[in-house]
PDB file of C-alpha atoms in Angstrom:
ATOM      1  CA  UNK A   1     -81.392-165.139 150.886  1.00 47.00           C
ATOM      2  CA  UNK A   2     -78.169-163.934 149.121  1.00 46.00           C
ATOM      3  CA  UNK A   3     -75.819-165.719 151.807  1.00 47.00           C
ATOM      4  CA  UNK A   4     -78.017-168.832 151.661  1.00 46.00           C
ATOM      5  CA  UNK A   5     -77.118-169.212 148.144  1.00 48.00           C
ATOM      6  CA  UNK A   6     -73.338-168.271 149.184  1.00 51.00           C
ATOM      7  CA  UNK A   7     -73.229-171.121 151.194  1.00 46.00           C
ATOM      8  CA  UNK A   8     -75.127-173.560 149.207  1.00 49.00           C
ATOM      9  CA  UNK A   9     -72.759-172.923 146.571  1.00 52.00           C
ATOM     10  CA  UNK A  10     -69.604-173.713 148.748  1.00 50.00           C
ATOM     11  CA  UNK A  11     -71.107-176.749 150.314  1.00 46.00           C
ATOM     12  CA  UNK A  12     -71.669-178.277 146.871  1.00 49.00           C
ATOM     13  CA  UNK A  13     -68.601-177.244 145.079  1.00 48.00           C
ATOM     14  CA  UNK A  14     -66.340-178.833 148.434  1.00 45.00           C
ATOM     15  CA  UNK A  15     -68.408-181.729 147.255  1.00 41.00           C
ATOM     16  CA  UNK A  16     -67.126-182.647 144.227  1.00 43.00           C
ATOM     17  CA  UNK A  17     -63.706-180.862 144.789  1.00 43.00           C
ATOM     18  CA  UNK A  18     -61.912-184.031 145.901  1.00 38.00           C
ATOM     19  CA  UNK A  19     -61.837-185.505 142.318  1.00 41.00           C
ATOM     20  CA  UNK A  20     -58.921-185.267 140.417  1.00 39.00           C
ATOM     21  CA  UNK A  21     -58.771-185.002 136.355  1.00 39.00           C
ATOM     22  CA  UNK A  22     -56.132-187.944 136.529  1.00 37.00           C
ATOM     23  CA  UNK A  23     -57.467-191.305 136.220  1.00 38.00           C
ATOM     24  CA  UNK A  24     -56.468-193.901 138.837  1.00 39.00           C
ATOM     25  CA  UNK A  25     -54.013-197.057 136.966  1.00 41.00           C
ATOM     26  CA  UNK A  26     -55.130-199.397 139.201  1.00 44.00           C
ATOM     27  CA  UNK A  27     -52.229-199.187 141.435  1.00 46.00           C
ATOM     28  CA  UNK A  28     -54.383-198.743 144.458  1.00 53.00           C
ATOM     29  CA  UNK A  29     -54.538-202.019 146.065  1.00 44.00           C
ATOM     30  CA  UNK A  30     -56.675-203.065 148.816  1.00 50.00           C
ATOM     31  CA  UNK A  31     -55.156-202.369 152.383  1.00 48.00           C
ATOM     32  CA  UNK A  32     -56.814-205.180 154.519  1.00 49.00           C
ATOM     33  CA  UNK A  33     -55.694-208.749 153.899  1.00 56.00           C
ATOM     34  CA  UNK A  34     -58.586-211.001 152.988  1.00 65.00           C
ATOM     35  CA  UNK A  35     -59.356-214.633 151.786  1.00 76.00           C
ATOM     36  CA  UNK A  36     -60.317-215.596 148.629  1.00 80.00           C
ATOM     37  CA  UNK A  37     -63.983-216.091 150.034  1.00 83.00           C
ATOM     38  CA  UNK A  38     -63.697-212.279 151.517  1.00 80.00           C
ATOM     39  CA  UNK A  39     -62.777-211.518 147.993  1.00 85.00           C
ATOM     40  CA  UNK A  40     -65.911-212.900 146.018  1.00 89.00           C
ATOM     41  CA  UNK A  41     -67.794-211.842 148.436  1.00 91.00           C
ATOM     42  CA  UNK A  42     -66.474-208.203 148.357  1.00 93.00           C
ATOM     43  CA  UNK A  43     -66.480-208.363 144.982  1.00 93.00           C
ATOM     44  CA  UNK A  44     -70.241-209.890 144.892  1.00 95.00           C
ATOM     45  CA  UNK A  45     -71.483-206.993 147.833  1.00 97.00           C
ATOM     46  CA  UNK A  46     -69.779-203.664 145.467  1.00 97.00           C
ATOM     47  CA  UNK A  47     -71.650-205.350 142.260  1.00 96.00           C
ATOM     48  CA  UNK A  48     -75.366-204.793 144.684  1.00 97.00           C
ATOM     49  CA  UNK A  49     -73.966-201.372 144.627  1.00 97.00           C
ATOM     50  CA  UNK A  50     -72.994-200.183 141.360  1.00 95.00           C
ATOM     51  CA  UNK A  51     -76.596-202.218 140.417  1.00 95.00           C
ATOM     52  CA  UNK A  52     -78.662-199.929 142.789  1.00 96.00           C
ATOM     53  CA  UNK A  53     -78.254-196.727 140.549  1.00 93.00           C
ATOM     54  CA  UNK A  54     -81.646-195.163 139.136  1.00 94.00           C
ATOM     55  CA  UNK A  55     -81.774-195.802 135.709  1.00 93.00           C
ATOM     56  CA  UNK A  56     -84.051-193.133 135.289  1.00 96.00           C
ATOM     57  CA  UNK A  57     -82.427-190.115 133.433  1.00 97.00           C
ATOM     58  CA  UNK A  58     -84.194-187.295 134.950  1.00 98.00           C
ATOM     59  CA  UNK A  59     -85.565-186.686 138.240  1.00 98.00           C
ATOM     60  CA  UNK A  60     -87.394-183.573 139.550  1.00 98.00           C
ATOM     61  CA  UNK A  61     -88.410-182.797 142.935  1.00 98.00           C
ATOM     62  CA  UNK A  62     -90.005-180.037 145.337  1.00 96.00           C
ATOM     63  CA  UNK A  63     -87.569-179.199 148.330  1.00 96.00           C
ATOM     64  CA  UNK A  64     -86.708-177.581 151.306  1.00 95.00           C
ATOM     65  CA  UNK A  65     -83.521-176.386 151.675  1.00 92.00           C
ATOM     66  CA  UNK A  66     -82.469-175.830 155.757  1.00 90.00           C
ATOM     67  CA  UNK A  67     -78.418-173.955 156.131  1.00 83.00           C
ATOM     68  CA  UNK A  68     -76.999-174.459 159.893  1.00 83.00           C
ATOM     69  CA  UNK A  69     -73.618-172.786 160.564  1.00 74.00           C
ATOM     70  CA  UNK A  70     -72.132-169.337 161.734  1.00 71.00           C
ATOM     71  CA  UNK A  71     -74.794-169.541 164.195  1.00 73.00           C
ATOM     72  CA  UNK A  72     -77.431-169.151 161.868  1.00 76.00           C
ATOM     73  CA  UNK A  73     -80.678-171.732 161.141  1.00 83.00           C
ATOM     74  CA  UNK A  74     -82.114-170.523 157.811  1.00 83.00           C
ATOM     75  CA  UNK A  75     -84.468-172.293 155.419  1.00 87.00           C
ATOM     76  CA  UNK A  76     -86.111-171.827 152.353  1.00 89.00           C
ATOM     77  CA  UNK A  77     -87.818-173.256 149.753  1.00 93.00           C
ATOM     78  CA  UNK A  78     -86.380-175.014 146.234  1.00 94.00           C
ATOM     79  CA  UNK A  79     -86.862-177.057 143.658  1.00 96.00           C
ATOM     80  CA  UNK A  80     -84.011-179.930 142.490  1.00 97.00           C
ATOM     81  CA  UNK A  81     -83.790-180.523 139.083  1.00 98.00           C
ATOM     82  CA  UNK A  82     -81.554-183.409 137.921  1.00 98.00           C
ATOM     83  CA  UNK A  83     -80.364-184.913 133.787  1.00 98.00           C
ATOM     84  CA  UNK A  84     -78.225-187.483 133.669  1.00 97.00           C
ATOM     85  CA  UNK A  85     -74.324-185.984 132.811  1.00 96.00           C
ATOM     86  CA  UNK A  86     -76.448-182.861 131.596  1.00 98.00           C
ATOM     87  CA  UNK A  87     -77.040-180.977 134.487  1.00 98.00           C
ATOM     88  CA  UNK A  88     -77.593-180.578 138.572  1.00 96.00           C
ATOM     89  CA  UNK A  89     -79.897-177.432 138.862  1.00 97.00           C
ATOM     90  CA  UNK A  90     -80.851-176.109 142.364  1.00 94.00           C
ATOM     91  CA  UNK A  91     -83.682-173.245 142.652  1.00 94.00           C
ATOM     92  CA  UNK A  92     -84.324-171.162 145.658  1.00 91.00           C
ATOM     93  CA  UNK A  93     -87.862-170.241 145.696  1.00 92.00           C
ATOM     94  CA  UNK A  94     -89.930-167.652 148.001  1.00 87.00           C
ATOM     95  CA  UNK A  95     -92.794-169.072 150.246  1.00 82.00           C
ATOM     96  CA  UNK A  96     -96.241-169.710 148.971  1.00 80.00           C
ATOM     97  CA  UNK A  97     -95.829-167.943 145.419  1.00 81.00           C
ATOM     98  CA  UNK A  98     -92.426-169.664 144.921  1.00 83.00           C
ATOM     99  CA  UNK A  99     -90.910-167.275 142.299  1.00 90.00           C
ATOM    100  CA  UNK A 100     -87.220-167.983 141.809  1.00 92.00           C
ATOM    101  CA  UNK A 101     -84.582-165.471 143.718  1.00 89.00           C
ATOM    102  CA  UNK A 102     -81.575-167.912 142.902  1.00 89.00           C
ATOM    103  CA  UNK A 103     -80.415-170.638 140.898  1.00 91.00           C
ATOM    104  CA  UNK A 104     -76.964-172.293 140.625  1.00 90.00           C
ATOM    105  CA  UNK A 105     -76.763-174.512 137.905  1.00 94.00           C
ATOM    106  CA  UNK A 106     -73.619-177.466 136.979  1.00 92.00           C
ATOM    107  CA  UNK A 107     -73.125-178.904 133.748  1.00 95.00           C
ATOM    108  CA  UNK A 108     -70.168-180.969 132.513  1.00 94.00           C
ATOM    109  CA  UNK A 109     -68.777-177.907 131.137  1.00 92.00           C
ATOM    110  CA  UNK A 110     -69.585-175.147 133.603  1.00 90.00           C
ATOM    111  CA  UNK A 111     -70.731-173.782 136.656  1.00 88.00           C
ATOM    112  CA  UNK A 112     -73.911-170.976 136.805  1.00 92.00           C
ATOM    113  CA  UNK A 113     -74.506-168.878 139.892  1.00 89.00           C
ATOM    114  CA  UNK A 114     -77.725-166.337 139.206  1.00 91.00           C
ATOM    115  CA  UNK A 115     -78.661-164.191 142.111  1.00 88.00           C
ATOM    116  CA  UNK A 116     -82.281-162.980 140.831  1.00 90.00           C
ATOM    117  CA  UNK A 117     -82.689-160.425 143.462  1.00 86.00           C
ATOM    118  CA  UNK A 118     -79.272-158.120 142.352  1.00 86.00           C
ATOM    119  CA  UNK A 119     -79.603-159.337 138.866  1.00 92.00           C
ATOM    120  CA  UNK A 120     -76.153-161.197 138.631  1.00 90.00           C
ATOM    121  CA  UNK A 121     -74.578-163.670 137.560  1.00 92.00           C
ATOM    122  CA  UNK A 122     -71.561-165.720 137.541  1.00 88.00           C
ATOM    123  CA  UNK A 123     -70.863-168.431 134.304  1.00 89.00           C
ATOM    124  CA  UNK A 124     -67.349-169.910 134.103  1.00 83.00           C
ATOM    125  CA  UNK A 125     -65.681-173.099 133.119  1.00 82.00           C
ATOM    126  CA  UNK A 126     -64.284-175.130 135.978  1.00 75.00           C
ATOM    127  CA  UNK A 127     -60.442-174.072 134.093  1.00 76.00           C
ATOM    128  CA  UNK A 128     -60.952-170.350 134.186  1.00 75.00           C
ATOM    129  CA  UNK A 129     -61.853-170.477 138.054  1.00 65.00           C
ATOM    130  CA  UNK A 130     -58.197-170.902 139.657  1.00 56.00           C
ATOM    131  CA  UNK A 131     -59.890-172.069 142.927  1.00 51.00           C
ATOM    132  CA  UNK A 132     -62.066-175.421 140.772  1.00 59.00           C
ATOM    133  CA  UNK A 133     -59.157-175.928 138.611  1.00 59.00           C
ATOM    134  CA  UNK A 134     -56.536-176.487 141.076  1.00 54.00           C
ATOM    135  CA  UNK A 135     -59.300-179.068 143.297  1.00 52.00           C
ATOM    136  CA  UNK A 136     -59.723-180.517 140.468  1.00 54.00           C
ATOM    137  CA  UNK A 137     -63.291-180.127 140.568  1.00 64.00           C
ATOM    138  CA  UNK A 138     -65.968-182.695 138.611  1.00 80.00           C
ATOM    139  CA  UNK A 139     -69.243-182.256 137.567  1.00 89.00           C
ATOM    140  CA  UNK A 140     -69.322-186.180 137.745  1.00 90.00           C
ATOM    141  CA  UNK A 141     -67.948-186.584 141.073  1.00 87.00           C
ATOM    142  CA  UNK A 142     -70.744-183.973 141.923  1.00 87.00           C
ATOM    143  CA  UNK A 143     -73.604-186.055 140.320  1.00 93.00           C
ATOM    144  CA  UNK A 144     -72.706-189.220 141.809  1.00 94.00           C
ATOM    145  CA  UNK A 145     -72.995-188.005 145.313  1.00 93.00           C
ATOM    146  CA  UNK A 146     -76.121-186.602 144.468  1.00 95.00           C
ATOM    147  CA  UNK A 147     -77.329-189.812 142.894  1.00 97.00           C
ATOM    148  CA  UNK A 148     -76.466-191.518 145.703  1.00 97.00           C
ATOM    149  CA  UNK A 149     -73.454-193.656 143.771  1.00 96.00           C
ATOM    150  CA  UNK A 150     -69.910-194.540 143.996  1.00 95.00           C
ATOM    151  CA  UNK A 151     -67.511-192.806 142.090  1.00 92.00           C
ATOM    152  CA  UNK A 152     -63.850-193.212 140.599  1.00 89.00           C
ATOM    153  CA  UNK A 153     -61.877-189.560 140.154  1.00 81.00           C
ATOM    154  CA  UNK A 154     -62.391-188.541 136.634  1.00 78.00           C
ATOM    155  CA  UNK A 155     -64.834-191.477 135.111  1.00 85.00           C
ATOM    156  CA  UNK A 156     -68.738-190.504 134.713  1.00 88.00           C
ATOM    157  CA  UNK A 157     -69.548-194.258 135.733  1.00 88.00           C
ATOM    158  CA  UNK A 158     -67.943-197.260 136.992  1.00 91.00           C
ATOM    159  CA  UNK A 159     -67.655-200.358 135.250  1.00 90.00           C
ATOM    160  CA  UNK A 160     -68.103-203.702 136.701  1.00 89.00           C
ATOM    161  CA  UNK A 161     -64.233-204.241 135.950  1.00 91.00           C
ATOM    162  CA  UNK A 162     -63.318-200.779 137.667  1.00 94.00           C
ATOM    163  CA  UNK A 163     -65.008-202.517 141.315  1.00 94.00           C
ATOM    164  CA  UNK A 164     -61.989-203.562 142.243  1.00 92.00           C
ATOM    165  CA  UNK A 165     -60.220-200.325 143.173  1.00 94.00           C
ATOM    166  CA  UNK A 166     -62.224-199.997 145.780  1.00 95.00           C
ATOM    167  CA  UNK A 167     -61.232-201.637 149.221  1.00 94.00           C
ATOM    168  CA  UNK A 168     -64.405-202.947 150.652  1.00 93.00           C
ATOM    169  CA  UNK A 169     -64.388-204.415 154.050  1.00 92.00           C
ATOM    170  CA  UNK A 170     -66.994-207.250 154.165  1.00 92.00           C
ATOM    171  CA  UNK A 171     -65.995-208.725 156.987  1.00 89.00           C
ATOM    172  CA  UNK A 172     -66.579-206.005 159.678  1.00 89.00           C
ATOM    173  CA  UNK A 173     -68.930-206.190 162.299  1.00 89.00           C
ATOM    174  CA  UNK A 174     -72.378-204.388 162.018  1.00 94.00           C
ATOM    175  CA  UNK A 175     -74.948-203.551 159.948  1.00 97.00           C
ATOM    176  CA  UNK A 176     -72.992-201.660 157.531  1.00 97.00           C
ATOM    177  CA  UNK A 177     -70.228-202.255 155.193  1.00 97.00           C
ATOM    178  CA  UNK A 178     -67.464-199.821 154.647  1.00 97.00           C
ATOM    179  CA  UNK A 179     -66.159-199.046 151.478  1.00 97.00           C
ATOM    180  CA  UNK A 180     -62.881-196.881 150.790  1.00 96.00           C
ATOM    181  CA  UNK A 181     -60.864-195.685 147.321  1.00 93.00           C
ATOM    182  CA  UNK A 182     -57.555-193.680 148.240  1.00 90.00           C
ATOM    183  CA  UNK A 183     -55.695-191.380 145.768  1.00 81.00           C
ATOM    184  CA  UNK A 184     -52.741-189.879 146.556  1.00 78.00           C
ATOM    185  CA  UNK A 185     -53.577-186.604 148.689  1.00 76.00           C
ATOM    186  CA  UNK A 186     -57.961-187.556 148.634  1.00 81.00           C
ATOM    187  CA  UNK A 187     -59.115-190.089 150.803  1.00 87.00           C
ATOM    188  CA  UNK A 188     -62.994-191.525 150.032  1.00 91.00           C
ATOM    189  CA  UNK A 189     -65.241-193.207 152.454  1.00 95.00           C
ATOM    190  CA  UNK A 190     -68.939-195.205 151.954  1.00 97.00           C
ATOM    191  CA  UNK A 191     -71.213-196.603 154.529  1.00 98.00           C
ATOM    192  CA  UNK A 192     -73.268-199.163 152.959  1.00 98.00           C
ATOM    193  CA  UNK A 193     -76.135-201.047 154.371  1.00 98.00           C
ATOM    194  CA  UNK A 194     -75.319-204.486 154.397  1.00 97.00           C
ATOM    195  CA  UNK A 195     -78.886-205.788 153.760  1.00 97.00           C
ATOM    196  CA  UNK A 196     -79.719-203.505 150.938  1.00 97.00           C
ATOM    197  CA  UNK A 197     -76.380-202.289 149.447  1.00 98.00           C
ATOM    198  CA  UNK A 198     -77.585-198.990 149.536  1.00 98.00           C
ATOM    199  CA  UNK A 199     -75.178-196.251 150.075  1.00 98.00           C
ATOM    200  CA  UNK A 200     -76.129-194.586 153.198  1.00 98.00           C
ATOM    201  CA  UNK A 201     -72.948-191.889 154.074  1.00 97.00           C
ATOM    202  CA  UNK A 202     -69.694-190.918 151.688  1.00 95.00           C
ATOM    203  CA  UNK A 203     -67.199-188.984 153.364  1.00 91.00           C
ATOM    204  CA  UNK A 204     -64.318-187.035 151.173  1.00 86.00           C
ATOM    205  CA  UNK A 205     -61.338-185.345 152.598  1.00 84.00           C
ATOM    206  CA  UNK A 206     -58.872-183.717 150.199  1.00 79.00           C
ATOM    207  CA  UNK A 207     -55.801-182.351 151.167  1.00 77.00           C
ATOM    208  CA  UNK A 208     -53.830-179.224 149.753  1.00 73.00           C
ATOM    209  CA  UNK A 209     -50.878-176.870 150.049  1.00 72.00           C
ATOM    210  CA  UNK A 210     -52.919-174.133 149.442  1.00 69.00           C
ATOM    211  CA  UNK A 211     -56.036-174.880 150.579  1.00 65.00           C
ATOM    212  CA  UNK A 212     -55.872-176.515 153.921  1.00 73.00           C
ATOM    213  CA  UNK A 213     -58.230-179.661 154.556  1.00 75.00           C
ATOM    214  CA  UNK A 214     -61.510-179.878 153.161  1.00 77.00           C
ATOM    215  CA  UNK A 215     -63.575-182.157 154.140  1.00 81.00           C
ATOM    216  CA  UNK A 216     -67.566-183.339 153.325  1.00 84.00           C
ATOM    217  CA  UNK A 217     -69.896-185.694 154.903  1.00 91.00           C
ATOM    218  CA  UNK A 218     -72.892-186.346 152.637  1.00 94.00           C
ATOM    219  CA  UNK A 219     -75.621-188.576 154.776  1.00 97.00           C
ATOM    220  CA  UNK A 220     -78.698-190.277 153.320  1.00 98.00           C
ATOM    221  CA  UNK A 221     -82.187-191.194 154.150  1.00 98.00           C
ATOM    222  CA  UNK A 222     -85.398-191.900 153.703  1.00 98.00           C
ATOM    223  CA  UNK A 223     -85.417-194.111 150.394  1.00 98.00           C
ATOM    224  CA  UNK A 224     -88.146-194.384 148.201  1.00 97.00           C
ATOM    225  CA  UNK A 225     -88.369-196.083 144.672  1.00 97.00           C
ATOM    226  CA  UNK A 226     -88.106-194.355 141.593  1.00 96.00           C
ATOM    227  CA  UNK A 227     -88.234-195.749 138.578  1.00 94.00           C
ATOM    228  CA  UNK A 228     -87.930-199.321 140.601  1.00 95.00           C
ATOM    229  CA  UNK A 229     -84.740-198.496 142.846  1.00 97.00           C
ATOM    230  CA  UNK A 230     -84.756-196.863 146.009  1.00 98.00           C
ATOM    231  CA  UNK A 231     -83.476-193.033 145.982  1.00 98.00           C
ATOM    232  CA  UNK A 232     -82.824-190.718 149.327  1.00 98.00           C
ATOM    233  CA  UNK A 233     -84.998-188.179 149.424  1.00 98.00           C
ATOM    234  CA  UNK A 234     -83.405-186.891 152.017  1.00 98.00           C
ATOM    235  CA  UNK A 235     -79.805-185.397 151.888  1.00 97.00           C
ATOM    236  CA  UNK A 236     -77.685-183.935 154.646  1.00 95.00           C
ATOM    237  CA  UNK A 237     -73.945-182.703 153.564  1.00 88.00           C
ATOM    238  CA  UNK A 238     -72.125-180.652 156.193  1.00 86.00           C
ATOM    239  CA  UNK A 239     -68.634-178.785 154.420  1.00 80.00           C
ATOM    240  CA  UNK A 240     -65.560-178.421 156.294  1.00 78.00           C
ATOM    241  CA  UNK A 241     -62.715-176.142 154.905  1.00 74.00           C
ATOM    242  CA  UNK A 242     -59.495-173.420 155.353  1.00 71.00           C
ATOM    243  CA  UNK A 243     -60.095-171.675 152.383  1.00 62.00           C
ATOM    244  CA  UNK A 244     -58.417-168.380 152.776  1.00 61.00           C
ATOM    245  CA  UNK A 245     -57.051-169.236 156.081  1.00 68.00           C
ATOM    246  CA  UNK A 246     -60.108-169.322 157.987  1.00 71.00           C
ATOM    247  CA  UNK A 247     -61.896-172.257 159.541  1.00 73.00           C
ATOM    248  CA  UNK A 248     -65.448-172.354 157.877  1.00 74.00           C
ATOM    249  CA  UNK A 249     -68.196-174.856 158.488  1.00 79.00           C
ATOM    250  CA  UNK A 250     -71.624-175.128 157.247  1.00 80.00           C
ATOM    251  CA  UNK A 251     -74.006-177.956 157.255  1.00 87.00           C
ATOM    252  CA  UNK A 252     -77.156-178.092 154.189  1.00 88.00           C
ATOM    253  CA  UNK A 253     -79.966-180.275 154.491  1.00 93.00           C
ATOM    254  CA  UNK A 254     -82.328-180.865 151.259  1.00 95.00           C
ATOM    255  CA  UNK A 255     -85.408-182.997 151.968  1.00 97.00           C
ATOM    256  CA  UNK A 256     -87.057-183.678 148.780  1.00 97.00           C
ATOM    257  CA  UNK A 257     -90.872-184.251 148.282  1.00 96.00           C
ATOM    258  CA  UNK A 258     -93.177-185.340 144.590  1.00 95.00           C
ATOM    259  CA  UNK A 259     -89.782-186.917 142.669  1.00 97.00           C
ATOM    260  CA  UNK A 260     -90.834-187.356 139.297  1.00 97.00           C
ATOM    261  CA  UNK A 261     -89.385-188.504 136.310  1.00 97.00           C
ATOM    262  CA  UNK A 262     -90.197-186.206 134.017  1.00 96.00           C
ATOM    263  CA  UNK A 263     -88.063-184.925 130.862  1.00 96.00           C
ATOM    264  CA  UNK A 264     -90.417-181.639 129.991  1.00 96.00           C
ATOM    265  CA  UNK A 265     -88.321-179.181 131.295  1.00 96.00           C
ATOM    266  CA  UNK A 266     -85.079-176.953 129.532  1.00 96.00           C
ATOM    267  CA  UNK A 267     -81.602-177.414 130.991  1.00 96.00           C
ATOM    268  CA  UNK A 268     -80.500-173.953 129.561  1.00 95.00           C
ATOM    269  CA  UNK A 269     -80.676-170.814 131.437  1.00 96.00           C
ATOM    270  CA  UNK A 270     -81.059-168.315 129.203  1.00 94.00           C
ATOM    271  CA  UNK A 271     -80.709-163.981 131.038  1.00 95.00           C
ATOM    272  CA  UNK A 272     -81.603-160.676 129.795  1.00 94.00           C
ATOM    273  CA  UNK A 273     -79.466-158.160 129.152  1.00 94.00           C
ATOM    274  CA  UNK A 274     -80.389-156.591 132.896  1.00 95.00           C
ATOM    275  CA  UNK A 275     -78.369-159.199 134.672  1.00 96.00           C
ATOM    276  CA  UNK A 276     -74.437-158.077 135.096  1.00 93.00           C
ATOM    277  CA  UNK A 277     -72.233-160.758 134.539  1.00 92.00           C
ATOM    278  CA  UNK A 278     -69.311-160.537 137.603  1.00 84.00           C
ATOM    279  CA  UNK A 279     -66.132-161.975 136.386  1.00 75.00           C
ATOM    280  CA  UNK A 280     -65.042-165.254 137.424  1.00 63.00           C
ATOM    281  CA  UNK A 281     -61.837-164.235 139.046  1.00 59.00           C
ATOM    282  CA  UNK A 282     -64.584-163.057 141.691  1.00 57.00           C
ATOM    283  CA  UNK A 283     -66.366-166.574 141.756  1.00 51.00           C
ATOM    284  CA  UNK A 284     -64.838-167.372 145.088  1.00 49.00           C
ATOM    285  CA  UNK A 285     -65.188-163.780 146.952  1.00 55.00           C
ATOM    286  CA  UNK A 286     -68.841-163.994 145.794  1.00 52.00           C
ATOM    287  CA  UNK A 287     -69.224-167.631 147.444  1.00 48.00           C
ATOM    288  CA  UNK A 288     -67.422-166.686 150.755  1.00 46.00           C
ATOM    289  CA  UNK A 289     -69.315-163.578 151.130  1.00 48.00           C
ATOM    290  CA  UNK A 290     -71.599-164.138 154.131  1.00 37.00           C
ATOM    291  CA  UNK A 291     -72.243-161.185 156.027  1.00 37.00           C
TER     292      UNK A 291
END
């Protein structure tokens, strides 16, 4: 259960590590030559998308979480626990009784890792965690792909006026429109249904000196409505990377069941003076150890 939680935690931190703390000025202009038409009609088709976030501020949902990779097919049982720019909690759960053996919590402000079993835990800010820091790694970035949103490097929402940095190619063939923002070494990539303007795939690749190529494919499915807008309830991201100079791959379904709404519930963790706290120059040996 310990190297389920390793790899959870790398898959979602490669997530959000392709957003930089910079803010784009706008410079990024569109790279496919379109009509005026093409235009509004971009224009009117990214508007359907930035409309079709939840409004709701907190959803909560049973799941099962299913880790393919090294040649392993594990699952488990968890619980997804979402505040709007407050927090992304994930709980791993045993079977039937469903007592918690891990949680990894993200807030705005830092990053929680509590292994229940060995009584440990890891809390650090994204800035003391050389690895986060120098990916320039966003809790935002993070929430909007779990939200099922677009997202603009360093902003917690877009505006209407911020829709045109993207480059959104309404005049391709097929049921889907892509949509692409580029910044300097990250490259960002949405599949949108064209009927319903809901996101259905974001791909990120970021590129670094000292990292290699990371790269994440986030897929959704199976919408239902909450709060009046449709949600996936199912999530598939598979994580790509050279960390450390070794090819790694892993691939995490979540398949979420009951959503609800519901705002009863703390987003503070609060541990007893049995758990050690391991230092979070260790952060990244503690994710990459998968025996």
């Amino acid at each position: 259960m310990k190297r389920l939680l390793s790899i959870i935690a790398i898959a979602i931190l490669l997530a959000s590590c392709a957003s930089k703390k910079t803010v784009s000025d706008g410079s990024n202009t569109p790279s496919i030559s379109i009509t005026k038409t093409q235009k509004a009609e971009q224009t009117e088709f990214l508007h359907r998308i930035n409309n079709n976030h939840i409004s709701a501020t907190n959803i909560v949902a049973s799941a099962d979480f299913r880790l393919t990779g090294k040649g392993k097919d594990i699952s488990c049982d968890g619980k997804l626990s979402m505040r709007r720019d407050a927090i992304i909690r994930l709980q791993l759960l045993l079977p039937i009784i469903r007592t918690e053996i891990a949680r990894i919590d993200f807030t705005p402000e830092y990053v929680l890792l509590v292994d229940r079993y060995h009584k440990e835990y890891i809390k650090a800010s994204y800035k003391e965690v050389s690895f986060l820091a120098d990916n320039g790694i966003s809790f935002y970035s993070l929430q909007s792909l779990f939200w099922n949103e677009l997202f603009l490097p360093g902003q917690k929402k877009i505006a209407d006026n911020q829709l045109k940095q993207f480059d959104c190619d309404i005049a391709s063939v097929g049921t889907t429109v892509p949509v692409e923002f580029h910044n300097k070494a990250i490259d960002y990539q949405w599949t949108a249904n064209r009927a319903t303007a809901l996101i259905e795939k974001a791909i990120v690749s970021y590129k670094s000196q000292q990292h290699g190529t990371s790269s994440l494919t986030w897929n959704y499915a199976n919408f239902k409505s909450i709060s009046g807008k449709s949600f996936p309830l199912t999530q598939q991201f598979a994580v790509q990377t050279n960390i450390g100079g070794k090819a790694q791959s892993a691939q995490i379904s979540v398949k979420m069941s009951s959503p609800k709404t519901t705002s009863d519930w703390d987003i503070e963790t609060n541990l007893s003076s049995k758990y050690k706290k391991i230092e979070a120059q260790d952060i990244l040996k503690k994710l990459l150890s998968i025996q």
